[in-house]
Coordinates of C-alpha atoms and ligand atoms in Angstrom, one line a residue:
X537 CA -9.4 28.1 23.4
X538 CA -6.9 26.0 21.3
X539 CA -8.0 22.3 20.7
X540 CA -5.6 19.7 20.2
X541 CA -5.8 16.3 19.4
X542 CA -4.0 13.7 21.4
X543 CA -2.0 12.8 18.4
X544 CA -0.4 16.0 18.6
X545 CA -0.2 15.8 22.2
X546 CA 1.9 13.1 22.1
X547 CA 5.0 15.0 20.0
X548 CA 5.1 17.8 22.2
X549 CA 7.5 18.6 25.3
X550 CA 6.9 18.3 28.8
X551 CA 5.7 21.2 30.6
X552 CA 3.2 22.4 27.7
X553 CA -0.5 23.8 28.9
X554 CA -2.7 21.9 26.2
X555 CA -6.7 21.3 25.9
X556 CA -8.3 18.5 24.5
X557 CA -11.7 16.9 24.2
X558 CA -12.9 13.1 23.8
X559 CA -14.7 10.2 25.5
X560 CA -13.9 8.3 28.3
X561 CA -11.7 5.2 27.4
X562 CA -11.6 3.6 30.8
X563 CA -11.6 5.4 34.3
X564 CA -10.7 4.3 38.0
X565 CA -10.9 7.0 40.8
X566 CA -10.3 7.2 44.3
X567 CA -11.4 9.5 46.6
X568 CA -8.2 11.7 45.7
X569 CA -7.2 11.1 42.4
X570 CA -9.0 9.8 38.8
X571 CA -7.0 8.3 36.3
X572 CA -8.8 8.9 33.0
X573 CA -7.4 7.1 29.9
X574 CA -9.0 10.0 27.1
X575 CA -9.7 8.7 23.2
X576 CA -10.2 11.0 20.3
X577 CA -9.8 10.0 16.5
X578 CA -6.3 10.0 16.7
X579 CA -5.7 8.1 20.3
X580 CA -5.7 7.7 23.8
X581 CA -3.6 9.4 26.4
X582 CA -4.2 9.0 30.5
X583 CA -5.4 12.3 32.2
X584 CA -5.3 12.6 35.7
X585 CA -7.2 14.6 37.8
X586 CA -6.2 15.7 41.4
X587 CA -8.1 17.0 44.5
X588 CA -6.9 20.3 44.3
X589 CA -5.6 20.8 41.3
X590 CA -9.3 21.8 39.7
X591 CA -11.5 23.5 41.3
X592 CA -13.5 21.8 43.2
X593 CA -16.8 21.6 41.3
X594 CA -14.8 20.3 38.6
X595 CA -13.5 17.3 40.8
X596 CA -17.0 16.8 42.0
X597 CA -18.2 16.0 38.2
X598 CA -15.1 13.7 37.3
X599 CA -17.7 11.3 39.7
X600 CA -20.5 11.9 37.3
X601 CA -18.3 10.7 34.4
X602 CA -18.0 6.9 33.2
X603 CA -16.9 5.0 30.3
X604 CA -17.8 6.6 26.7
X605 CA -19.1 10.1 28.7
X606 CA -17.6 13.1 26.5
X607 CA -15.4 15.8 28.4
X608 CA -13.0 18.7 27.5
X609 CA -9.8 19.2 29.9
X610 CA -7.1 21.4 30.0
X611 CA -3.8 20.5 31.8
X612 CA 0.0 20.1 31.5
X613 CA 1.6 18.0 29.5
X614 CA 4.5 15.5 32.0
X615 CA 6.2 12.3 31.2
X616 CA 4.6 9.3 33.2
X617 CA 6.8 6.0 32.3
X618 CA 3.7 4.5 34.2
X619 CA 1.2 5.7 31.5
X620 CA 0.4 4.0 28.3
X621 CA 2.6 5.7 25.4
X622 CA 4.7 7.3 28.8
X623 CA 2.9 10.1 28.7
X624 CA -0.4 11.9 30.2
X625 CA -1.5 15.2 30.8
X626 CA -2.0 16.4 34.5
X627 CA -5.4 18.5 34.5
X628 CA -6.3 21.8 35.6
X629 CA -9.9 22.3 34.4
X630 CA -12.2 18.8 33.7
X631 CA -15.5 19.2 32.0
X632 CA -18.3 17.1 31.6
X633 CA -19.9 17.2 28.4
X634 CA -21.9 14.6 27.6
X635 CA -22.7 12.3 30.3
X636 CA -23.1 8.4 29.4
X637 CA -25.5 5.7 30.6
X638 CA -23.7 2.1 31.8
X639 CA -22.0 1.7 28.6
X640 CA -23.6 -1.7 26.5
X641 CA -20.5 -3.0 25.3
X642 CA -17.9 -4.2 27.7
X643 CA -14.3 -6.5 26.8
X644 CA -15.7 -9.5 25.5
X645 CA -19.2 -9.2 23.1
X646 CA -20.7 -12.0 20.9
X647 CA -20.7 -11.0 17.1
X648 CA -24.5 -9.9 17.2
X649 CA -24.5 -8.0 20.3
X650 CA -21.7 -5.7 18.9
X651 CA -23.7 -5.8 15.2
X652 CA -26.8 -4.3 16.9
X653 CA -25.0 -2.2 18.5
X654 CA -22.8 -1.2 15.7
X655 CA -23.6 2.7 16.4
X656 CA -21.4 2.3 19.6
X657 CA -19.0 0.2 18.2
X658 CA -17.6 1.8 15.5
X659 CA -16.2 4.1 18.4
X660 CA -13.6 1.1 18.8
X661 CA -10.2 1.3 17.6
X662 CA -10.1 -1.4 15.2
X663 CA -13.5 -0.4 13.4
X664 CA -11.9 3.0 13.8
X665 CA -8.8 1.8 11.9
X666 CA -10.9 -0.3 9.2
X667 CA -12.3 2.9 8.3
X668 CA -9.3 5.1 7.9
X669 CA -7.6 2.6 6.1
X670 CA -10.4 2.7 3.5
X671 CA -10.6 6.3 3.3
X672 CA -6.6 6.0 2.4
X673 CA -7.6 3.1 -0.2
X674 CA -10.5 5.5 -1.9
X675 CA -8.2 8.6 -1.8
X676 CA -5.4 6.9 -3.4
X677 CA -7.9 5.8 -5.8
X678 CA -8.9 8.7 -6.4
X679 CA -5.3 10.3 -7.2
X680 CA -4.1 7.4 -9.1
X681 CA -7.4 8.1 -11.2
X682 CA -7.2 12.0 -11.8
X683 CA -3.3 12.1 -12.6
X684 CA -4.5 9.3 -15.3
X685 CA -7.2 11.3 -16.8
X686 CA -10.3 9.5 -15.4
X687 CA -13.3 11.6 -15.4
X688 CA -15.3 11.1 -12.1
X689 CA -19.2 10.9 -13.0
X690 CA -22.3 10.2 -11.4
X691 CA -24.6 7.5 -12.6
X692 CA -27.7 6.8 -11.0
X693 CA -28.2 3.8 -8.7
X694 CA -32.6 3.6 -9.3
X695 CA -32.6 1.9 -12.6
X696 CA -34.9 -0.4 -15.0
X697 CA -31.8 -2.2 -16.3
X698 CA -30.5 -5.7 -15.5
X699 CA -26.6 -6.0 -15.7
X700 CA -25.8 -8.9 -13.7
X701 CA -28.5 -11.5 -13.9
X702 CA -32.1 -11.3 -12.4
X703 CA -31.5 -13.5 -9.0
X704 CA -29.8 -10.6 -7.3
X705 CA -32.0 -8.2 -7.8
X706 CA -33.9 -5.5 -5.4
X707 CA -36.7 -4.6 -7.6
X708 CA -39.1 -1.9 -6.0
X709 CA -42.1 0.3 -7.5
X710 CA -41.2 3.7 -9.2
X711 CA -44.5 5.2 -9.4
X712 CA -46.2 3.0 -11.5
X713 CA -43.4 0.7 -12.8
X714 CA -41.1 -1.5 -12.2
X715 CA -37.6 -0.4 -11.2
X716 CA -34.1 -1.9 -9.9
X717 CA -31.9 -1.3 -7.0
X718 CA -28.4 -0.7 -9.6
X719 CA -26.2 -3.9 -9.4
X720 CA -23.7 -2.0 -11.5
X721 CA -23.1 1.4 -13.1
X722 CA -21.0 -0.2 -16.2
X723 CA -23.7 0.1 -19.1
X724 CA -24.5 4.2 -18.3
X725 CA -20.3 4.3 -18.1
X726 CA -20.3 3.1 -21.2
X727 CA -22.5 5.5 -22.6
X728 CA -20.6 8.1 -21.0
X729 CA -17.2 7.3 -22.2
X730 CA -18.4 7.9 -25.4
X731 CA -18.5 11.7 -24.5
X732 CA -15.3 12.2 -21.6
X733 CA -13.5 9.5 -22.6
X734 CA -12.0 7.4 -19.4
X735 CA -14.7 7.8 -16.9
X736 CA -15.2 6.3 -13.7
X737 CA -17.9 6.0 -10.7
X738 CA -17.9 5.3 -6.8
X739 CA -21.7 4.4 -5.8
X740 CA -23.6 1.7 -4.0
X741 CA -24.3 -1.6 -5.8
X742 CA -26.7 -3.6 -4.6
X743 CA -27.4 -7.3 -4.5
X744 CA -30.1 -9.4 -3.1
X745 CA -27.7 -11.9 -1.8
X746 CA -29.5 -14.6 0.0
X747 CA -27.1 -16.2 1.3
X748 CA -24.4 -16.0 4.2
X749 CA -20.9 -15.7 2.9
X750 CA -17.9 -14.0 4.9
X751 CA -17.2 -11.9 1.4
X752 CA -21.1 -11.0 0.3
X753 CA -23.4 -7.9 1.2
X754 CA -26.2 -7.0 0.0
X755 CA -25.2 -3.2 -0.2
X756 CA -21.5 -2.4 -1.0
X757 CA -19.5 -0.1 -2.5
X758 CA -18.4 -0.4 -6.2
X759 CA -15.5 1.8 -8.2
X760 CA -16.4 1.2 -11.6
X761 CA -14.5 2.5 -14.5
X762 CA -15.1 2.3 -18.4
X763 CA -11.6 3.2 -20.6
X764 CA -12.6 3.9 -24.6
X765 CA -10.9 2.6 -27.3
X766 CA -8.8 0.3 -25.0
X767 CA -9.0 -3.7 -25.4
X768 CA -9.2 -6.5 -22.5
X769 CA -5.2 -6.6 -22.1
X770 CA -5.3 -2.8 -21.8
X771 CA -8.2 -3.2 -18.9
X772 CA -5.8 -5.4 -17.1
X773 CA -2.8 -2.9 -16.9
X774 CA -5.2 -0.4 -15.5
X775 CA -6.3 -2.6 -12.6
X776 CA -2.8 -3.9 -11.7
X777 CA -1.4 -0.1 -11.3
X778 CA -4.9 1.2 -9.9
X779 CA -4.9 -1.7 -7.2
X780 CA -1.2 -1.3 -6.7
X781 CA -1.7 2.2 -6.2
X782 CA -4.1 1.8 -3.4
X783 CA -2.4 -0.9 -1.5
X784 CA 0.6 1.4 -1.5
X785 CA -0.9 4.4 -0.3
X786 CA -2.1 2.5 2.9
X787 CA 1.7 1.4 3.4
X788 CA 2.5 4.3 3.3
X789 CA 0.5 6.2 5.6
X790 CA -1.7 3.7 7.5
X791 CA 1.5 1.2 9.2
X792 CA 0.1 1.9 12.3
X793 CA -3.8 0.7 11.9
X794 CA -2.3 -2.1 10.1
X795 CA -0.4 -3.5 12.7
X796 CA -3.5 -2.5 15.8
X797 CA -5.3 -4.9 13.4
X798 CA -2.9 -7.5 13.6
X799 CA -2.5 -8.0 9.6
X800 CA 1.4 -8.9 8.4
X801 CA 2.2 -6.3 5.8
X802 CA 5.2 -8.3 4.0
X803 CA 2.8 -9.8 1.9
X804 CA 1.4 -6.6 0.4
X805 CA 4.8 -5.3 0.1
X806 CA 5.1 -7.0 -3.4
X807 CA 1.9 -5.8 -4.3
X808 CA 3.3 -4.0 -7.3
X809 CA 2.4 -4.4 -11.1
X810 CA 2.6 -6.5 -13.0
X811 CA 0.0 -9.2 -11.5
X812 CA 0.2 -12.6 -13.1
X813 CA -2.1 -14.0 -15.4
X814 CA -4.1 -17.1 -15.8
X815 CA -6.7 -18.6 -18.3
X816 CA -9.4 -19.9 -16.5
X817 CA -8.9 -23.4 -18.7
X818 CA -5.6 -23.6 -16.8
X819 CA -6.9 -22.9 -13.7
X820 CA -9.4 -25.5 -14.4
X821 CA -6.5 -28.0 -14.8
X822 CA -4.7 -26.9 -11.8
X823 CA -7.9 -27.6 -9.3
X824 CA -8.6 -31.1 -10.8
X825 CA -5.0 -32.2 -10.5
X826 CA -5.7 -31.1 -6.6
X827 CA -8.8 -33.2 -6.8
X828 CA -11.6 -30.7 -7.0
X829 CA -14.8 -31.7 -9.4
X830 CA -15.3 -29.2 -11.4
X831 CA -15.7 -29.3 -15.4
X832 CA -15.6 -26.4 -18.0
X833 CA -18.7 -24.4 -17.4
X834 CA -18.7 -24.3 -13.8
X835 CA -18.2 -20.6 -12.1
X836 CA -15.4 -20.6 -9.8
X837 CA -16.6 -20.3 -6.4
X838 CA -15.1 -19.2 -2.7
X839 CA -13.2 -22.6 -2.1
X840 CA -12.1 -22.4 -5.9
X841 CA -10.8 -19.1 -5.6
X842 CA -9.0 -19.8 -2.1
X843 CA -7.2 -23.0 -3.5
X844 CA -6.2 -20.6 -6.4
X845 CA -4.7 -17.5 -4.3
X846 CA -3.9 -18.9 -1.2
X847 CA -0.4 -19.4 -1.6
X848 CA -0.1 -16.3 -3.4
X849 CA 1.4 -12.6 -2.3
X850 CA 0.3 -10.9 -5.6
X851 CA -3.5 -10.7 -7.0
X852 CA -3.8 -12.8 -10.0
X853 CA -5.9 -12.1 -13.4
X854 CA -8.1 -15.5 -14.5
X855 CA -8.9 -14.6 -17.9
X856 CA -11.2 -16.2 -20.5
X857 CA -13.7 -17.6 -18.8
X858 CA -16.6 -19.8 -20.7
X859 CA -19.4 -17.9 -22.5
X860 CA -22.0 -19.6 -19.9
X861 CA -20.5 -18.6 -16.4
X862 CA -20.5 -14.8 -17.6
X863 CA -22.8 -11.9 -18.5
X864 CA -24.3 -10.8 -21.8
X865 CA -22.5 -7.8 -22.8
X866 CA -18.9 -9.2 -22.8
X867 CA -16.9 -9.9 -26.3
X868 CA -16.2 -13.2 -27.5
X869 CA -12.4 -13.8 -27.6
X870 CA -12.3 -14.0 -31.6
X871 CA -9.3 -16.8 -30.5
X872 CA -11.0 -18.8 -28.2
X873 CA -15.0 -18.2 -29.2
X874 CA -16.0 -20.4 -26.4
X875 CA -15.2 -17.5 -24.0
X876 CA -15.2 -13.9 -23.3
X877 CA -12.3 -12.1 -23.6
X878 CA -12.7 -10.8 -19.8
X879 CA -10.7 -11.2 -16.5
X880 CA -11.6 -11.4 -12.6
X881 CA -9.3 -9.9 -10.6
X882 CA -8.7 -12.7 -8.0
X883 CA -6.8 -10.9 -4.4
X884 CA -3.8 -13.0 -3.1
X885 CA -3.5 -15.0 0.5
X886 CA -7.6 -17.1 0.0
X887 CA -9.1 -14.1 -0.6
X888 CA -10.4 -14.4 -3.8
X889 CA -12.1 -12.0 -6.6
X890 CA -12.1 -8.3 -5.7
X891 CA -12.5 -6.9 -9.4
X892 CA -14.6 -8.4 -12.3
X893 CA -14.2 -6.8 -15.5
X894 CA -14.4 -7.1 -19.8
X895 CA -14.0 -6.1 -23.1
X896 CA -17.6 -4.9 -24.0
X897 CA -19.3 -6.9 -27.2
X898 CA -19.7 -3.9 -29.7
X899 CA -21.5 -5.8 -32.5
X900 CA -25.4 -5.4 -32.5
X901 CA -26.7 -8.9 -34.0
X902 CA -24.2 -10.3 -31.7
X903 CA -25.1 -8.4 -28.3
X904 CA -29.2 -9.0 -29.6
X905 CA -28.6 -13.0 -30.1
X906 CA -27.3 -13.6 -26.9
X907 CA -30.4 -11.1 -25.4
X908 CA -32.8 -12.9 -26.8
X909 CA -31.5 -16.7 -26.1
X910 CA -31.2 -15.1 -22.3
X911 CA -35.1 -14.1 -22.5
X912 CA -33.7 -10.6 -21.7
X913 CA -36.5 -7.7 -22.9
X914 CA -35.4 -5.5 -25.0
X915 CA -37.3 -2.8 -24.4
X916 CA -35.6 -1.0 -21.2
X917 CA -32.1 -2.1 -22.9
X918 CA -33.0 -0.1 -26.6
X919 CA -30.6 3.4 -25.1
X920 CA -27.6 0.7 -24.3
X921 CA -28.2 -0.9 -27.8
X922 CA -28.0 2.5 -29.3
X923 CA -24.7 2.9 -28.1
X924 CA -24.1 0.0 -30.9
X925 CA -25.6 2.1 -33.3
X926 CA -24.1 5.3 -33.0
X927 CA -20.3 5.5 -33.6
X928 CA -19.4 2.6 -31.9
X929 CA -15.6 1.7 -30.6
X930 CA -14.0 -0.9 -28.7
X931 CA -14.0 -0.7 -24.7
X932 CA -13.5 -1.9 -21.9
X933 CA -14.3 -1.7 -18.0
X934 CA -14.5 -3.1 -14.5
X935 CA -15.9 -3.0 -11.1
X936 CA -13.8 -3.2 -7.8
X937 CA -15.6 -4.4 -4.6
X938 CA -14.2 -2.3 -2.1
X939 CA -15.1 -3.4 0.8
X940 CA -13.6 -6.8 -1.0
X941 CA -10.7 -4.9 -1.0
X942 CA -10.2 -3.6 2.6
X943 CA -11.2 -7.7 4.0
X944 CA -7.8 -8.5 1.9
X945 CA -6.3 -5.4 2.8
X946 CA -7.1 -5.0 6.5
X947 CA -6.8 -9.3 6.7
X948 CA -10.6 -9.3 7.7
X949 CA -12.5 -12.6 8.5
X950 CA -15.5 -11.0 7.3
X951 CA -16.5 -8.7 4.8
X952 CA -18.6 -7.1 7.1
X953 CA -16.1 -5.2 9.6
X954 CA -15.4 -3.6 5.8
X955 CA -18.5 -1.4 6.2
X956 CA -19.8 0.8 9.1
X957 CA -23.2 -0.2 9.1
X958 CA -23.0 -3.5 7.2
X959 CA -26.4 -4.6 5.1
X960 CA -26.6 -8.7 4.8
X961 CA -29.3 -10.9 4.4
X962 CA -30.2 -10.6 8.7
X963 CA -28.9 -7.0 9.2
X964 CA -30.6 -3.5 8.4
X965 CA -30.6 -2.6 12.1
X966 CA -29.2 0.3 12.7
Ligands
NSS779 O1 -20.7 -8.6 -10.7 S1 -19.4 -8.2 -10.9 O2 -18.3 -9.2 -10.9 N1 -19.2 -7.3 -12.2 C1 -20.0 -6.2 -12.4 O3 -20.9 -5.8 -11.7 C2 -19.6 -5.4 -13.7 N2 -20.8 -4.9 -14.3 C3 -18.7 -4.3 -13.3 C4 -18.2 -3.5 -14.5 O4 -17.6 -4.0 -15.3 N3 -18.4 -2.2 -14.4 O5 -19.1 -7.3 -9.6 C5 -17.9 -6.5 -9.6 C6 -17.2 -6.6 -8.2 C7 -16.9 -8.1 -7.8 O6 -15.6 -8.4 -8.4 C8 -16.8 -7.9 -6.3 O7 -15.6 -7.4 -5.9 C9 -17.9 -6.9 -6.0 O8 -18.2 -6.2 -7.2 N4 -19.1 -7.6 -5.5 C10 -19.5 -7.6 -4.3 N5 -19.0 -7.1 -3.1 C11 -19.6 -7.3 -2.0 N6 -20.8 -7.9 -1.9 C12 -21.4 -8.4 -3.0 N7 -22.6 -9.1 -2.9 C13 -20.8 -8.3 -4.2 N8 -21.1 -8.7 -5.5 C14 -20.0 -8.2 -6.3

């Protein structure tokens, strides 16, 4: 038996004999007749089945079978302007698979009922699209990465090491001491770049978020890379063409989820290097001229970052930020030694920051100083210090938020709907 997807269905003539096998989408039968509107991953397409044309026990289970049951038919493929997409497939054999209990999720579900029941839902087309859109985002990541000579490694996520400040932090016991939930694989890409050269990672980060925000989770997924011997400036070039790249590969294959999710894609047409470029200073200016109160120190937040992009098309760099709004390890612009010479990525339309990244400090009393005045121990940290010690060079590196990425991508509310089984502050069921 030849299985084909209704996607493939759907390009073929009239008159074809074809079998395929899904869930049911919806179903209304009379005593004569069922009209079965079939979904598999790539879409639905009605199936009727008559009295009489399948055998009879087969007609007898089509009354057994209700929404989100699984069953295989085999039928002819006919033209039915009637039909959604003016096609369906007139059966000759129905099977039951899998029946289904009355289904939980009907047309119109508050947030939580579909969140607790998100091992149904992401059955539905739009969490359906969400995902394949991603998958397009990683893989074009992933191409754009190997054809530039990015080495793919794999750092581990239980460590004893502190990169982005202790308030975050998922601490749990390993064995007998104390260990972290990784908020970031930068310092052992750093260590590694020293061996491959450009390297980069795709693993869970994890932050103990604690509060309720449409663009934090507590689990997400971070593509980290580290680039040797390159400076800050460099690091920007590689995110404009590596965020380019990904936006374009979902324009160019994934139009159709695009539009199911209702997202206008003129605006990430001009997503294409290069990405302008702001200080933070001047950033600073433009919000109080708006009226915000904010002063020279203070971390740009959601509403910040929103007034920034929101009349924007194209991602924006904020570079510079101060010393006291960013993390230990970054270099001190020798132009402008109130700040690091580092830049957040900030996406277009409100969105805000999808990538934060840095040159990395490479002098020792320097990286030590700032340690200490942060009351950071130095005892698990003496393998990254070494790195200082040993033939160091000048780098440089980031971290994309993907699922920060698809909510700007996919125009998402929430950052949520980015992940299958989303972890927040309230949610580790299922
Ligand atoms: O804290 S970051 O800004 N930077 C780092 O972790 C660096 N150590 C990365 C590096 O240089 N290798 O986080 C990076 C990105 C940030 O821009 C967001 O896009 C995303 O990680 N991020 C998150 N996404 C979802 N949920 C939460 N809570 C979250 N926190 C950061």
């Amino acid at each position: 038996m030849t299985v084909s997807t209704i996607g493939s269905v759907l390009m073929l003539p009239p008159g074809e004999e074809v079998t395929l096998r899904g869930w049911v989408h919806r179903i209304r039968t009379s005593g004569k007749i069922a009209f079965i509107v079939l979904r598999d991953h790539t879409g639905l397409l009605q199936a009727t089945v008559r009295k009489g044309g399948v055998p009879d026990i087969d007609f007898n289970a089509v009354g057994a079978a209700s929404v989100e049951s699984s069953i295989i038919v085999t039928g002819i493929v006919a033209s039915d302007p009637r039909a959604p997409g003016g096609m369906e497939i007139r059966c000759t054999t129905f099977t039951l698979v899998g029946p289904a209990d009355a289904f939980p999720i009907t047309e119109y579900q508050s947030e939580e009922l579909l969140l607790d029941n998100r091992h149904l839902w992401v059955r539905s087309r739009n969490m359906a699209a969400i995902m394949k859109i991603k998958a397009t985002m990683l893989q074009g990541a992933r191409e754009w990465l190997a054809a530039a000579d990015f080495t793919e490694v794999t750092p581990p996520v239980l460590t004893q090491n502190v990169c982005e400040g202790g308030t975050t932090l998922f601490s749990l016991k390993y064995f007998d001491r104390q260990a972290y939930l990784s908020q970031s694989a930068q310092m052992y890409l750093e260590a590694l770049c020293y061996s491959l050269g450009n390297v980069y990672s795709l693993t869970p980060s994890f932050r103990a978020e604690k509060s309720r925000t449409p663009r934090h989770l507590t689990e997400y997924w971070h593509l980290e890379l580290e680039e040797a011997w390159i400076d800050n400036r460099g690091n920007m070039e590689v995110q404009e063409e590596l965020v380019s790249a990904m936006v374009q590969a979902v324009l160019g294959s994934r139009r159709d989820e695009l539009e199911m999710l209702g997202r206008d894609v003129e605006p990430l047409k001009d997503v294409m290097p290069p990405f302008p470029r702001m200080r933070y200073s001047q950033v600073l200016e433009d919000l109080k001229g708006r009226g915000f109160d904010i002063e020279f120190g203070d971390d740009l937040g959601a509403v910040e970052e929103r007034a920034t992009t929101q009349d924007r098309t194209v991602p924006v760099f904020v570079t510079n930020y101060p010393k006291q709004c960013k993390a230990f390890y970054m270099k001190e612009d020798a132009d402008d030694p109130d700040t690091y010479a580092c830049a957040d990525l900030l996406a277009p339309e409100g969105y805000g920051e999808i990538i934060g990244g840095s040159e990395r400090e490479t002098d020792l009393d320097a990286l030590l100083a700032r340690m200490r005045a942060q009351d950071i121990s130095l005892e698990p940290y003496q393998w990254y210090l070494d790195l200082r010690r040993y033939g160091s060079i000048p780098h440089s590196g980031f971290g994309m938020g993907i699922e920060r990425m698809v909510r700007w991508v996919c125009g998402l509310e929430h950052i949520r709907d980015a992940m299958p089984f989303p972890r927040t502050i309230n949610r580790i069921y299922p």
